[in-house]
Coordinates of C-alpha atoms and ligand atoms in Angstrom, one line a residue:
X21 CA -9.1 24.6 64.7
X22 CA -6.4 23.6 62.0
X23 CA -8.0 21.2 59.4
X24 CA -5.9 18.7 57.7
X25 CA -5.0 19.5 54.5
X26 CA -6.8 17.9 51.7
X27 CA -5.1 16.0 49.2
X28 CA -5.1 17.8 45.8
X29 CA -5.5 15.1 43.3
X30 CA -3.2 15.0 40.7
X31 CA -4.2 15.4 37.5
X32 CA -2.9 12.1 35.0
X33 CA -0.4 13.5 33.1
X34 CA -0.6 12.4 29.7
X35 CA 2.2 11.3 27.6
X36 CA 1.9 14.3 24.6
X37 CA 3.8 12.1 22.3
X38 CA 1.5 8.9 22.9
X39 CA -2.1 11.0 23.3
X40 CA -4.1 10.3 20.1
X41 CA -2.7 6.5 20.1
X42 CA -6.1 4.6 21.6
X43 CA -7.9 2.9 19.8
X44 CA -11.6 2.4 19.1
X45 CA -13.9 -0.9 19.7
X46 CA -14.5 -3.3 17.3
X47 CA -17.9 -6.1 17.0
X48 CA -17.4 -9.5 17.3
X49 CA -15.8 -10.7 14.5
X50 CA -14.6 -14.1 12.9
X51 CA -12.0 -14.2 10.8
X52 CA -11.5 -16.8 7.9
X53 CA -8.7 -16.8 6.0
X54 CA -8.3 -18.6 3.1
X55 CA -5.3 -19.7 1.8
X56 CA -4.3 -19.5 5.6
X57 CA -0.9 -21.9 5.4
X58 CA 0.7 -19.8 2.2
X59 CA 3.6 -17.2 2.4
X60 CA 1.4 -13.8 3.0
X61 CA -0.7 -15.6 5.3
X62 CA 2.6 -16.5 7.3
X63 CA 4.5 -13.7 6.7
X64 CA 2.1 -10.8 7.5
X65 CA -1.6 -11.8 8.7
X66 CA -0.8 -13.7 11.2
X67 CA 1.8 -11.9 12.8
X68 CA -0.7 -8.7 12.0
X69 CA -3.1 -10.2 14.1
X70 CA -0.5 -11.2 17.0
X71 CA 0.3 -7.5 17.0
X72 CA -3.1 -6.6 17.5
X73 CA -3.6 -8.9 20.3
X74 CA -0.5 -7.6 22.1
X75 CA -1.9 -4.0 21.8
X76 CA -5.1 -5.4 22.8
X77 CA -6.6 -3.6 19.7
X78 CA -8.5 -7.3 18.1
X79 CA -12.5 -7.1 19.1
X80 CA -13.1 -8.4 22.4
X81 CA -14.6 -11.4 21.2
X82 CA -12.6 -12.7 18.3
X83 CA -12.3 -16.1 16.3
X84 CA -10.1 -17.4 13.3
X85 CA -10.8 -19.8 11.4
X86 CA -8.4 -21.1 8.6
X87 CA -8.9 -22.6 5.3
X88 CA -6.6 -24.2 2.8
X89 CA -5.8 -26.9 0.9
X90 CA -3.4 -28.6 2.9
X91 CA -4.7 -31.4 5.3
X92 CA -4.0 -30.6 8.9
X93 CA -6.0 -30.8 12.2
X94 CA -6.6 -27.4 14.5
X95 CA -3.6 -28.2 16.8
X96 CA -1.0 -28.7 13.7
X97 CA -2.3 -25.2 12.3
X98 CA -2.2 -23.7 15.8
X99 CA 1.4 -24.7 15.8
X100 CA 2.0 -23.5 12.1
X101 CA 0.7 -20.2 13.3
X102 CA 2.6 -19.9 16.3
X103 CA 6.2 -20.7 14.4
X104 CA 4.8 -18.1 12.2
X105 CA 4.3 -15.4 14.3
X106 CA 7.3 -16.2 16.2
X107 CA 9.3 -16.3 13.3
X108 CA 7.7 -13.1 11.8
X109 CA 6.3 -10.6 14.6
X110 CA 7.8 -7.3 14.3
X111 CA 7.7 -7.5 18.5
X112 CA 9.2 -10.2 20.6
X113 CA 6.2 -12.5 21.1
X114 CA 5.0 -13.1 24.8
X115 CA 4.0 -16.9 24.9
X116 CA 0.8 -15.6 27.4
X117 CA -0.7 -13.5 24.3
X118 CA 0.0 -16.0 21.8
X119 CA -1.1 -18.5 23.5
X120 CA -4.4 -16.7 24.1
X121 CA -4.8 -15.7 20.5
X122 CA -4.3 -19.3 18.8
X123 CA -6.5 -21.1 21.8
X124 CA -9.9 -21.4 19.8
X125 CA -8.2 -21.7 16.3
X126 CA -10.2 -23.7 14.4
X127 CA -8.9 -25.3 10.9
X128 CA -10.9 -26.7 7.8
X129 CA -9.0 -28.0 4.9
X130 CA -10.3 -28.4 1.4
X131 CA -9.8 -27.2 -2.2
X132 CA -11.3 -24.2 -2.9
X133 CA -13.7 -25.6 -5.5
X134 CA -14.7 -28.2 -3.5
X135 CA -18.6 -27.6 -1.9
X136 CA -17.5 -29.9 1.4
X137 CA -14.9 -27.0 2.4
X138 CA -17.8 -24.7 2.7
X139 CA -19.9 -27.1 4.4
X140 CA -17.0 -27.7 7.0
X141 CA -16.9 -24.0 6.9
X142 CA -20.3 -23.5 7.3
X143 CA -20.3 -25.6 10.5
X144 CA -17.2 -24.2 12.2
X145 CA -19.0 -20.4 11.7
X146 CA -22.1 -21.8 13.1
X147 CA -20.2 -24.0 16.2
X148 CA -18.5 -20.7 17.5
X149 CA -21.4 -18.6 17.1
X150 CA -23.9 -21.1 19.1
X151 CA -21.0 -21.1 22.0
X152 CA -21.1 -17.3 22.4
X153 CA -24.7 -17.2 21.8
X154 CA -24.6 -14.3 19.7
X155 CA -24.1 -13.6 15.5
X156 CA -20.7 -12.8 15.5
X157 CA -19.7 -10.3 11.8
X158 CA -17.6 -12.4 9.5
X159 CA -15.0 -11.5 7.3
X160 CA -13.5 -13.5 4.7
X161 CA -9.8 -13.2 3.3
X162 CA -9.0 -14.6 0.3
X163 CA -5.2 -14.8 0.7
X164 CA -5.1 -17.7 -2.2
X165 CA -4.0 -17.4 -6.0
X166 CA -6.0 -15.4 -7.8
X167 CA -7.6 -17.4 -9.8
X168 CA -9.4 -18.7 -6.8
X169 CA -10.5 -15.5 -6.3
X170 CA -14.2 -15.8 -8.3
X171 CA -14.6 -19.4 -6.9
X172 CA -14.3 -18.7 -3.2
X173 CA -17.0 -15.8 -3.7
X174 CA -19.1 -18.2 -5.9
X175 CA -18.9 -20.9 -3.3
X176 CA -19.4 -18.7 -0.5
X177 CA -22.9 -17.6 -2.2
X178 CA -23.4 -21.2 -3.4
X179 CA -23.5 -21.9 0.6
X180 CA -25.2 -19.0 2.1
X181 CA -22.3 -17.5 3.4
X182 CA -22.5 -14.3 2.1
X183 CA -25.1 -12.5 3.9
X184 CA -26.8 -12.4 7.5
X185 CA -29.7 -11.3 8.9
X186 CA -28.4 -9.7 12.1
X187 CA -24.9 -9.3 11.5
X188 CA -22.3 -8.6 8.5
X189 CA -20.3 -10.2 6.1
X190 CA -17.2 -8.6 4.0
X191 CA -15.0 -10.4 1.8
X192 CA -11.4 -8.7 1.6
X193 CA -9.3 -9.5 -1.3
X194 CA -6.2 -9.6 -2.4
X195 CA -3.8 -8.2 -5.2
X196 CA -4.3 -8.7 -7.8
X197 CA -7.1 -7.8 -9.4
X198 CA -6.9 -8.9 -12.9
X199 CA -4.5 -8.7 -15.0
X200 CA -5.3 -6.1 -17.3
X201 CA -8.9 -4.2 -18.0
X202 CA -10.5 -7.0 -19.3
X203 CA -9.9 -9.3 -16.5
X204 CA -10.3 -6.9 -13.5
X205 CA -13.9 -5.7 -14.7
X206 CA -14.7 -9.8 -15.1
X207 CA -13.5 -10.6 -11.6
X208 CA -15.3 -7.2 -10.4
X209 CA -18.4 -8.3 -12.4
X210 CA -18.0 -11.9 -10.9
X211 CA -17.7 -11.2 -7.1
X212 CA -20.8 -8.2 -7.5
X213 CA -22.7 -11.0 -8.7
X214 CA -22.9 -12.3 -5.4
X215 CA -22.1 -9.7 -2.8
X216 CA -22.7 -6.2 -2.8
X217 CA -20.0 -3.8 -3.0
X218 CA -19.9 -2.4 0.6
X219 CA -19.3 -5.8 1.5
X220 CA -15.9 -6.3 -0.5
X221 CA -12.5 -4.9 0.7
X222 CA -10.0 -4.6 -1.6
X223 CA -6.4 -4.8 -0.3
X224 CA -3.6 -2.4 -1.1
X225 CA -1.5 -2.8 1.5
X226 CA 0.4 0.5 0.4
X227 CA -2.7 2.5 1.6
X228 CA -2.8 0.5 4.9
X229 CA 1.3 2.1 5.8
X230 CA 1.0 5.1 8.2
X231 CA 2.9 7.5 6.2
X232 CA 0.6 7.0 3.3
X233 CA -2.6 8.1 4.9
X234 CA -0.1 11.0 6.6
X235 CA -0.5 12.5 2.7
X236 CA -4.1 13.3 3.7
X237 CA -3.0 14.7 7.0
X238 CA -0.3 16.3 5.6
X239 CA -2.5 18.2 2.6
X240 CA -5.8 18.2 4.5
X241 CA -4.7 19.3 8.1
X242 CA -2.6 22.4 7.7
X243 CA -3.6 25.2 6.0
X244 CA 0.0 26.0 4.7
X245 CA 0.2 23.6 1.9
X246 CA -2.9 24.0 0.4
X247 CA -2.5 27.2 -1.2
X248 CA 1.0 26.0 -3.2
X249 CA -0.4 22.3 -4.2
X250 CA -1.0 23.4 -8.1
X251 CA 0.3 24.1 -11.1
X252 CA 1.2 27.6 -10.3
X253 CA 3.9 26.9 -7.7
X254 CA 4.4 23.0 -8.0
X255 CA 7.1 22.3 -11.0
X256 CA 7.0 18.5 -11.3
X257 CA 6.7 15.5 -9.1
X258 CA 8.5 12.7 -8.9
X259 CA 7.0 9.0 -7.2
X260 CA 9.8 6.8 -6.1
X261 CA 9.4 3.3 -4.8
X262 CA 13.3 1.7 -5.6
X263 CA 14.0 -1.8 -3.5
X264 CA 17.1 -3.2 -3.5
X265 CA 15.7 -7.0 -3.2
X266 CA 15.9 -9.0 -6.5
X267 CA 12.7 -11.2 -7.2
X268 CA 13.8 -13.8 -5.1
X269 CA 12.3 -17.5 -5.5
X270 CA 8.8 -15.5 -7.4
X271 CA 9.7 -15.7 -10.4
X272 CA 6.4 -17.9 -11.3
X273 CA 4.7 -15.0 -10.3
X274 CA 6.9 -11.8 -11.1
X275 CA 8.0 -13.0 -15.0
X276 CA 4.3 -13.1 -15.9
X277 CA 3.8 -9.6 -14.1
X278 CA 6.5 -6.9 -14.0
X279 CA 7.1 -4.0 -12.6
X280 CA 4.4 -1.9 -14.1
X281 CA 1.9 -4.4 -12.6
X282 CA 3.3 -5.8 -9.6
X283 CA 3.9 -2.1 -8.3
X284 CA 2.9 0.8 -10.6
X285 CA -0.8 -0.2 -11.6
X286 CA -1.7 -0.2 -7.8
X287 CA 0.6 1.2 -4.9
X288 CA 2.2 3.9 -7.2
X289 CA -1.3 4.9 -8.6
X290 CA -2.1 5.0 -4.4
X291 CA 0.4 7.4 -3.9
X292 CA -0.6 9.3 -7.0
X293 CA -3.7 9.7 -6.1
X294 CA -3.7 10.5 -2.4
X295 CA -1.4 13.7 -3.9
X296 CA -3.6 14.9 -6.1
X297 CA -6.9 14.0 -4.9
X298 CA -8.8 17.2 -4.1
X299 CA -10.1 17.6 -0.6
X300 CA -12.9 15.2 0.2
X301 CA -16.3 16.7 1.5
X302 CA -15.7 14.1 4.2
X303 CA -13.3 11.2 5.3
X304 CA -16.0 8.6 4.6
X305 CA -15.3 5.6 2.3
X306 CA -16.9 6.9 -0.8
X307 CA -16.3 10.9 -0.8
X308 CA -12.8 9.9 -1.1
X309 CA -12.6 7.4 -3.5
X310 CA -14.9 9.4 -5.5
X311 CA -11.9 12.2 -5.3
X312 CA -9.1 9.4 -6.3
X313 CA -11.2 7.8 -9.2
X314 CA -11.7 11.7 -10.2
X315 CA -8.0 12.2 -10.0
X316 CA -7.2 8.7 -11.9
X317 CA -9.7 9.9 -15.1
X318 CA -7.8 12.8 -15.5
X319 CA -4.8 10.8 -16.8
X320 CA -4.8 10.8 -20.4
X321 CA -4.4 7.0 -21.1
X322 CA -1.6 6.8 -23.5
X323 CA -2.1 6.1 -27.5
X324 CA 0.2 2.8 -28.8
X325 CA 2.5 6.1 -30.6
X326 CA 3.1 8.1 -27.0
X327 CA 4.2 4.8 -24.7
X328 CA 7.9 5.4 -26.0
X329 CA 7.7 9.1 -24.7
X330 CA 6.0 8.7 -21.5
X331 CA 7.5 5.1 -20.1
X332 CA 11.0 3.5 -19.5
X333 CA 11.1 -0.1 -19.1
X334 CA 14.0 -2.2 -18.2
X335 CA 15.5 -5.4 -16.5
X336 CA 18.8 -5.4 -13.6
X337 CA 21.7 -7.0 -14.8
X338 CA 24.2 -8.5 -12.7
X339 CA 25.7 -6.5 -10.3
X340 CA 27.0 -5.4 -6.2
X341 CA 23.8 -4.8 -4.0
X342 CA 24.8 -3.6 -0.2
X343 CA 28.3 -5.1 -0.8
X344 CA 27.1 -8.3 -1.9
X345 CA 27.0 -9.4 -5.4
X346 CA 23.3 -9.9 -7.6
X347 CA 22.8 -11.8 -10.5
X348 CA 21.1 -10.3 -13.2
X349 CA 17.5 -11.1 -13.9
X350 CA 17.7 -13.2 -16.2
X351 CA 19.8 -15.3 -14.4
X352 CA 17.2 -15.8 -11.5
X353 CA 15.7 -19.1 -10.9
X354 CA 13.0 -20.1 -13.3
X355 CA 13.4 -17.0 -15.4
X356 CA 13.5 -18.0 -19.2
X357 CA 16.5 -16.6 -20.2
X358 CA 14.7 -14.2 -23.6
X359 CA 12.5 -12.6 -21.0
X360 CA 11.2 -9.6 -21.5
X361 CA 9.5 -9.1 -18.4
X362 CA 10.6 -5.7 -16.7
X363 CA 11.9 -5.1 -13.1
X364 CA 12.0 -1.5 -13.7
X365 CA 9.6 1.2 -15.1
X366 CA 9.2 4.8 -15.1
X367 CA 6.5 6.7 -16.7
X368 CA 5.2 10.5 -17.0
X369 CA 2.1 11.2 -16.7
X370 CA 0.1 14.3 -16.5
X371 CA -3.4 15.0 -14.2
X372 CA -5.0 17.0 -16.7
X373 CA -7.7 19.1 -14.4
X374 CA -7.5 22.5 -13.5
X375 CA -5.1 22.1 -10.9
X376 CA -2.4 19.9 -12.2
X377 CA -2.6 20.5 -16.3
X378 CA 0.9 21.0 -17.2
X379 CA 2.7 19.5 -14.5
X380 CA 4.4 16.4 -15.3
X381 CA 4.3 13.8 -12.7
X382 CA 7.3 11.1 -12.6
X383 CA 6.8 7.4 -11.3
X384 CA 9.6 5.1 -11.1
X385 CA 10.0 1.8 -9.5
X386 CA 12.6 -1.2 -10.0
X387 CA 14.3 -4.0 -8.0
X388 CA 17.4 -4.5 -7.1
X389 CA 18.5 -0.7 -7.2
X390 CA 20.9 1.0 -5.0
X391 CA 18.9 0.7 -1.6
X392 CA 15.2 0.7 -0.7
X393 CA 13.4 4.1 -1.0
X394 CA 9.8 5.1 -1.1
X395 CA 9.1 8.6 -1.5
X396 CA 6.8 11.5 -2.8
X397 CA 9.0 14.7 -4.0
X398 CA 7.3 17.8 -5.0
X399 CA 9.7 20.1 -6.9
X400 CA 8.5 23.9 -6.3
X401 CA 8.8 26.0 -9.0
X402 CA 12.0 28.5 -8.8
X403 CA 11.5 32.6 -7.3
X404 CA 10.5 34.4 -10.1
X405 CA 13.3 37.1 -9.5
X406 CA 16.5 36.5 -7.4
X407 CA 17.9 39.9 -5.9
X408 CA 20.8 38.8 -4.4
X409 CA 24.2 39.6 -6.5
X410 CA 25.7 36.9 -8.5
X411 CA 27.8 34.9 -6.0
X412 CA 25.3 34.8 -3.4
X413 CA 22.7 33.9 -5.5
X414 CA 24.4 30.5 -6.8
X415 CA 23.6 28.0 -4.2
X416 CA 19.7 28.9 -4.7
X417 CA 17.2 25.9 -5.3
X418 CA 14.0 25.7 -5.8
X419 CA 12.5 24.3 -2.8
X420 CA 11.1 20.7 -2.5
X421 CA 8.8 19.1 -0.4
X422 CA 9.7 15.3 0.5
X423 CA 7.0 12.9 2.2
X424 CA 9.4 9.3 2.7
X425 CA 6.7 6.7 3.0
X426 CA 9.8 4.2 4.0
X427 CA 12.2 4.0 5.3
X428 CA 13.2 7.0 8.0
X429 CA 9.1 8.0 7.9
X430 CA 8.8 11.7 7.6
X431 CA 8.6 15.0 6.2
X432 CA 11.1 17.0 4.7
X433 CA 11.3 20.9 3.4
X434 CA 14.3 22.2 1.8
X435 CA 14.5 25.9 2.0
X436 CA 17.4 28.3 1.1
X437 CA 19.6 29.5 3.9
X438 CA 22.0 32.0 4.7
X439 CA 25.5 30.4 5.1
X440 CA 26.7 32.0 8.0
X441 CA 29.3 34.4 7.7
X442 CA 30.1 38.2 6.5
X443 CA 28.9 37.2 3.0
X444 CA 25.7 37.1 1.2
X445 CA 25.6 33.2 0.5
X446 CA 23.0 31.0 0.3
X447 CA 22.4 26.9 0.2
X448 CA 19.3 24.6 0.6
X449 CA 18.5 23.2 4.3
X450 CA 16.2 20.5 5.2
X451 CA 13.7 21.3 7.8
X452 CA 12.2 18.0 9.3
X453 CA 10.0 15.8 10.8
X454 CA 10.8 12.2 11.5
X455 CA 7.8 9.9 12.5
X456 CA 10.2 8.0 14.9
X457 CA 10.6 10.6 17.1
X458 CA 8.2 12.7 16.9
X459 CA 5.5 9.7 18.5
X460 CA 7.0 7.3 20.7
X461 CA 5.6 4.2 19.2
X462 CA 6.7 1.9 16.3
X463 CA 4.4 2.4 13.5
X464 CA 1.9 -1.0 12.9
X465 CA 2.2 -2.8 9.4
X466 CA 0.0 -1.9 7.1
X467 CA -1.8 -5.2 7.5
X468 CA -2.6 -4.4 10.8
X469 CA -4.3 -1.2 10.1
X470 CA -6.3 -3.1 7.1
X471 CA -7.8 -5.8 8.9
X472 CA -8.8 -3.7 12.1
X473 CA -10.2 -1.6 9.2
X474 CA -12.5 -4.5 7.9
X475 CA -13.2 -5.8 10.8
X476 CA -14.5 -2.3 11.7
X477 CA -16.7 -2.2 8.0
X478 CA -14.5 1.2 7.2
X479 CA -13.1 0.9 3.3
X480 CA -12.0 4.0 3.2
X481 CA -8.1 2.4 2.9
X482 CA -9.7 -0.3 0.4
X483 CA -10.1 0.3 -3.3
X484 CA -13.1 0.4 -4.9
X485 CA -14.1 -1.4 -8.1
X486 CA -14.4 1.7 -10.7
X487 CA -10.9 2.9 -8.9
X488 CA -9.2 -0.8 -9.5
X489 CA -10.6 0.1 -13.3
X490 CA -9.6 3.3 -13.4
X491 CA -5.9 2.5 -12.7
X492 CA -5.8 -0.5 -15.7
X493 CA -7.5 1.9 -18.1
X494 CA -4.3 3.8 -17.9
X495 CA -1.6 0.7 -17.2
X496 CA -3.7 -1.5 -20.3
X497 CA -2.1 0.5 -23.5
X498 CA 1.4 0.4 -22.2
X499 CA 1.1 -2.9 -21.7
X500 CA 0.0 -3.4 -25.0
X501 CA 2.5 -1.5 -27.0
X502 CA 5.1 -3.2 -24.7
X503 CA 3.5 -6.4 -26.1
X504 CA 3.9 -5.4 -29.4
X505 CA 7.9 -5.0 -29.3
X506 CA 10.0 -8.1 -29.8
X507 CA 13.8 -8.6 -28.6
X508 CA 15.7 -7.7 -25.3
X509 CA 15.0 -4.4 -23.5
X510 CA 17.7 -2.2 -21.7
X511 CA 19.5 -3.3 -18.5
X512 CA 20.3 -1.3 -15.9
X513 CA 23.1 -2.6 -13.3
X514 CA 22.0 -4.0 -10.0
X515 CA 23.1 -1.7 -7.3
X516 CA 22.7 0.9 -9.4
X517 CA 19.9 4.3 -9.8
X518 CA 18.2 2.5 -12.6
X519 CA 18.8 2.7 -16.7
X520 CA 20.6 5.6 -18.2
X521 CA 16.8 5.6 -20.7
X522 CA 15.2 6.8 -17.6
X523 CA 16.0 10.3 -18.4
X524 CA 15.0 11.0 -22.0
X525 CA 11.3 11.2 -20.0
X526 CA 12.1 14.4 -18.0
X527 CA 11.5 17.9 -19.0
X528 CA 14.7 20.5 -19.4
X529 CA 15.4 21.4 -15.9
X530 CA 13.7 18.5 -14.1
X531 CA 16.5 15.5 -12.7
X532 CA 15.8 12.3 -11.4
X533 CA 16.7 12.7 -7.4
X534 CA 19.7 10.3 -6.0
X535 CA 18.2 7.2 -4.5
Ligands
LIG611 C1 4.1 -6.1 -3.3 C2 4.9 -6.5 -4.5 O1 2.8 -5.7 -3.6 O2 4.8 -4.9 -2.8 C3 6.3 -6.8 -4.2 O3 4.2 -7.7 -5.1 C4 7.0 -5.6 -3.6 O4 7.0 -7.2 -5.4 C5 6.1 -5.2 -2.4 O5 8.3 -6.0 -3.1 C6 6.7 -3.9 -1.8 O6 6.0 -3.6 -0.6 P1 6.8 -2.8 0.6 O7 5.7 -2.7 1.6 O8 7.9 -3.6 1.0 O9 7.1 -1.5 0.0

């Protein structure tokens, strides 16, 4: 008797270049933001959390609230969101998802010192949580100036509103954090006075971008690197983070910071660190910022006579930017015309451990140069003996490993290669790996990343307060002997690879690469 032929099921293919993309399940969480109608609020949290909700990544049971000064009712910030994330979303927005997202918005307006805010607050928490029936986590993000930073956490203790019995609060905050030593260990000192430490989350949205954490993956996941990443095959390294963007209308903000602040003191340090970190006994929050704060008190903090050796400061004069002219910086709006704020620094520093000592490490950073580059290049050290005759021997580099953290994500090696041909000649090829097409997807923002993170009560990404103290111990006599110097400091043409001063901090042989 012939039997009919069973269907073989199919296995689901999966997609290789999508398999690792899921994500995991967050608790119920309600978001407050403070400071929820300013610019980062507008720019990049709300469209962060859009992007969440399209990707369906937000906890299944989520609620923001926002808080600000301004006085508006729910539906006027529900619109004020919306035009936001319209205007901002890196994805077309699809009104269903939006709409869904900003239904239950709920809005509370006050000053930040005011008690009643937190009351109103207080009430809205405790409204949303009595209609689910259930003690939803809360996290608070102090998106504000930050000098509101120690009154929100006062007030939120003042009110009750920083613990729970059955469920938990965190309290993510912004950059930055002080503005020297002094001030980052009072604002540290003022927020643990009321919550504990697990419970804060502090932001660098540099650690949140995809090819920053791929540093870890990069170092920690093969077992090819490893073995080189020291002082007996590494040469130098050189940290890059060049935008070609002036300061814009923040002058308020940027003429009383600078570049060694604004960019150097925490994202640059980030990068810094993640390099040379050794490899954490695990990926949990504190094993690895125990490695970076390890990694950050091996760098000699400079005395007031080594600043002029070891850092480069500067300011773009007026010049051509992508075809377009710039005006110099102290020609920007609200900039006091003897400024001597910088919009460019580099520095060399040295990780003096057993694995670094002796290798200088480059950081530069500046506006309005050439084009927009962030990147981590590790210059090998050359072969110790070349065997090939003269002429085939000239195109021979050292190799150099390139991690771009933006833009074109990726890896690259150079490595010497035969030219082809009947001669013995040689020149430097890049072998590489581009995040664009290697996974089919669009990396998130950082921001997205960071508040899935909080939401989730992982730090790991967030930095701690001995790390935040760490970094100014080395940033605060810079600073100082910068303070100390009177009159103009060097200019360096917009458009351009930064000041020609730059270079008296390499080493003979070491260049600064082309931006
Ligand atoms: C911010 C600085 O922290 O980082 C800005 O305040 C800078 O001045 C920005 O432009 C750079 O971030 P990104 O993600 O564009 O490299």
């Amino acid at each position: 008797m012939a039997t009919a032929p069973t269907k073989v099921e199919e296995p689901e293919q999966e997609n290789p270049l999508t398999s690792g993309l899921e994500r995991q399940p967050i608790p119920p969480t309600t978001l407050t933001i403070f400071g929820a109608t300013g610019d980062l609020s507008k720019r990049k949290l709300l469209p962060a959390l859009y992007n969440l909700a399209h990707e369906g990544a937000l906890p299944e049971r989520f609620n923001l609230i926002g808080a600000s000064r301004s006085d508006m009712s729910d539906d006027d910030y529900r619109k004020l969101a919306k035009g936001s994330i319209q205007e901002f979303s890196r994805r077309e927005t699809d009104e269903k998802v939006l709409d869904a997202l900003l239904d239950g918005v709920r809005y509370v307006s006050g000053n930040f010192d005011d008690p009643g805010l937190y009351e109103r607050l207080d009430t809205a928490l405790g409204e949303s949580d009595e209609r689910a029936g259930i003690e939803f986590n809360r996290v608070f993000y102090l998106s504000t100036s930050p000098s509101f930073f120690a009154e929100i956490v006062k007030q939120l203790g003042d009110h009750g509103l920083d613990r729970r019995e059955s469920s938990d609060v965190r309290v993510v905050i912004e950059k930055p954090i002080g503005t020297n030593l002094r001030e980052a260990r009072e604002l540290n000192a003022a927020v643990l006075d009321v919550l504990d430490e697990e419970q804060v989350y502090r932001i660098d949205h540099y650690l949140g971008k995809e090819t920053v954490q791929n540093v870890l993956a990069f170092r920690f996941a093969n077992g090819l690197f490893e073995p080189i990443w020291n002082r007996n095959y590494i040469d130098y390294v050189q940290i890059t983070a060049a935008e070609d963007m002036g300061i814009g209308s923040r002058a308020g903000y940027y003429d009383t910071s600078g570049a060694l602040r604004d960019l150097v003191q925490n994202h640059m340090l980030q990068l810094l660190t993640l390099l040379c970190m050794e490899p954490p006994v695990s990926f949990s929050a504190d094993e690895v910022r125990d490695e970076k704060v390890k990694v950050l008190h091996s760098i000699h903090p400079p005395g007031p006579e080594e600043v002029s050796e070891m850092a480069v400061r500067a300011q773009y004069a007026a010049g051509v930017v992508a075809g377009e002219a710039a005006k110099g910086y102290l020609e920007e709006e609200d900039v006091p015309p003897d400024s001597t704020t910088e919009s460019y620094t580099a520095l060399r520093l040295e990780v003096d451990n057993w694995r670094w000592a002796g290798v200088p490490i480059y950081l530069r950073t500046g506006k309005r140069m050439v084009r927009k580059v962030t990147e981590i290049a590790i210059a090998l050290k050359p072969v110790p003996h070349l065997a090939f005759r003269e002429e085939g021997a000239v195109g021979v580099q050292p190799n150099r490993i390139v991690l771009t953290v933006q833009p074109n994500e990726g890896a690259s090696i150079s490595l010497g290669a035969k030219i082809p041909g009947t001669r013995m000649r040689i020149r430097p090829v890049n072998m590489e790996f581009l995040y664009g097409t290697a996974f089919m997807s669009q990396s998130p923002e950082a921001y997205e990343r960071l508040i899935t993170d909080a939401m989730r009560g992982d730090a790991t990404l967030f930095t701690r307060d001995d790390e935040v103290e760490a970094q100014w111990r080395i940033i605060d006599p810079i600073l100082a002997a910068w303070g100390a110097e009177s009159g103009p400091i060097p200019q360096y043409e917009a458009g351009s690879q930064g000041p020609a001063e730059a270079e008296r901090l390499l080493q003979p042989g070491h260049t600064w690469r082309a931006i």
